[in-house]
Amino acid sequence: MWSGPRNISTAMMRAWGNRPDTCIVDEPFYAFYLNATGKKHPGADEVIAAGETDWRKVVALLTGGTSNGKRIFFQKQMTHHLLPEVDRDWLGGVTNSFLIRDPREVIISYIKKQGDPALEDLGVVQQAEIFDFVREHTNAIPPIVDAKDVLENPERILRLLCQAVGVEFIRSMLSWQPGLRETDGIWAKYWYSEVAKSTSFQPYRPRHDEVPKHLFEIQKRCRECYDRLYEHRLR
């Protein structure tokens, strides 16, 4: 599942991780991304030291199937972690889905957590590029879910998503125990405080903040990509 930052991707990981037939990997390209870009994220040195910085080895993990007998391998992916030098051909060996969110809400949330973003930090353009690659190479439209739709009606959207990727929906996806997980990335202590307190998807709350004027062009570019994907969302 390909998402950008400041979305509900970790809650979605909780939903899939609560299935007894599913194993999880959390942002497997993160250490590679931080090592390659030098981005100063919280705990970056720790993430790099604990993770895999060779993207080829990450791809081998992602395409090697599960090792514990579980039939579903849920991969929580950040679109901006898939840097241009990473070969895309492996995407044909997995089932790709996309989690999108209104760029205005993403940017407002990002500013509060990390300060002003650059366009590439938001992952929206990369998300559209990955979508286009998958669509072209599979001759099919991969499933897309929008964060607002999920929060407004989790069961309906999860049922549609499960149907789209060819697995049975189970109700355990709708709620989970609070706290962190062994499958969470080592960065969880910096980023997952809200999810750690949750036991289900939280109701959608509209945000009325406006994006600062100096980020209008970034918002416009993101909006173009988002709107194109939004047309194909499951609903």
Short mmCIF file of N, CA and C in Angstrom, two decimals, residues 4 9 14 37 46-47 63 68 71 78 105-106 110 115 118 147 159 180 210 222 233:
data_model
loop_
_atom_site.label_atom_id
_atom_site.label_comp_id
_atom_site.label_asym_id
_atom_site.label_seq_id
_atom_site.Cartn_x
_atom_site.Cartn_y
_atom_site.Cartn_z
N GLY A 4 1.58 8.65 1.04
CA GLY A 4 2.53 9.70 1.39
C GLY A 4 2.51 9.89 2.90
N SER A 9 -1.80 5.93 7.20
CA SER A 9 -1.16 4.68 6.79
C SER A 9 -0.84 3.77 7.96
N ARG A 14 -2.37 -1.08 11.17
CA ARG A 14 -2.99 -1.74 12.33
C ARG A 14 -4.15 -2.63 11.89
N THR A 37 19.45 10.33 1.09
CA THR A 37 19.09 11.76 0.98
C THR A 37 19.71 12.62 2.06
N GLU A 46 19.57 6.34 13.99
CA GLU A 46 19.09 5.09 14.58
C GLU A 46 18.38 4.23 13.53
N VAL A 47 17.57 4.88 12.71
CA VAL A 47 16.85 4.16 11.65
C VAL A 47 17.82 3.56 10.65
N THR A 63 9.69 -9.18 -2.30
CA THR A 63 9.21 -10.10 -3.34
C THR A 63 9.45 -11.56 -3.00
N ASN A 68 6.50 -17.09 7.43
CA ASN A 68 5.83 -17.66 8.61
C ASN A 68 4.54 -18.38 8.27
N ARG A 71 -0.61 -16.02 4.56
CA ARG A 71 -0.81 -15.92 3.11
C ARG A 71 -0.81 -14.49 2.59
N MET A 78 5.99 4.18 1.84
CA MET A 78 5.94 5.62 1.63
C MET A 78 6.43 5.92 0.20
N GLU A 105 -4.82 19.02 3.60
CA GLU A 105 -4.73 18.44 4.93
C GLU A 105 -3.34 17.85 5.18
N VAL A 106 -2.75 17.27 4.15
CA VAL A 106 -1.41 16.71 4.29
C VAL A 106 -0.41 17.82 4.62
N TYR A 110 1.79 18.29 7.92
CA TYR A 110 3.24 18.22 7.78
C TYR A 110 3.92 19.42 8.43
N GLY A 115 7.66 21.28 9.85
CA GLY A 115 7.96 22.55 9.22
C GLY A 115 7.60 22.52 7.74
N ALA A 118 9.24 20.52 1.15
CA ALA A 118 9.50 20.65 -0.28
C ALA A 118 8.52 19.73 -1.01
N ALA A 147 -8.36 8.71 2.37
CA ALA A 147 -8.37 8.70 3.83
C ALA A 147 -9.71 9.15 4.41
N ARG A 159 -14.04 -3.29 3.06
CA ARG A 159 -14.66 -4.37 2.29
C ARG A 159 -14.35 -4.22 0.80
N LEU A 180 2.16 0.01 20.94
CA LEU A 180 3.05 -0.23 19.81
C LEU A 180 3.14 -1.72 19.54
N GLU A 210 -5.69 26.94 6.43
CA GLU A 210 -5.30 27.18 5.04
C GLU A 210 -3.79 27.04 4.87
N CYS A 222 0.46 19.27 -6.12
CA CYS A 222 -0.06 18.08 -5.43
C CYS A 222 -1.54 17.86 -5.75
N ARG A 233 -10.87 6.33 -7.11
CA ARG A 233 -10.95 5.75 -5.77
C ARG A 233 -12.12 4.78 -5.64
#
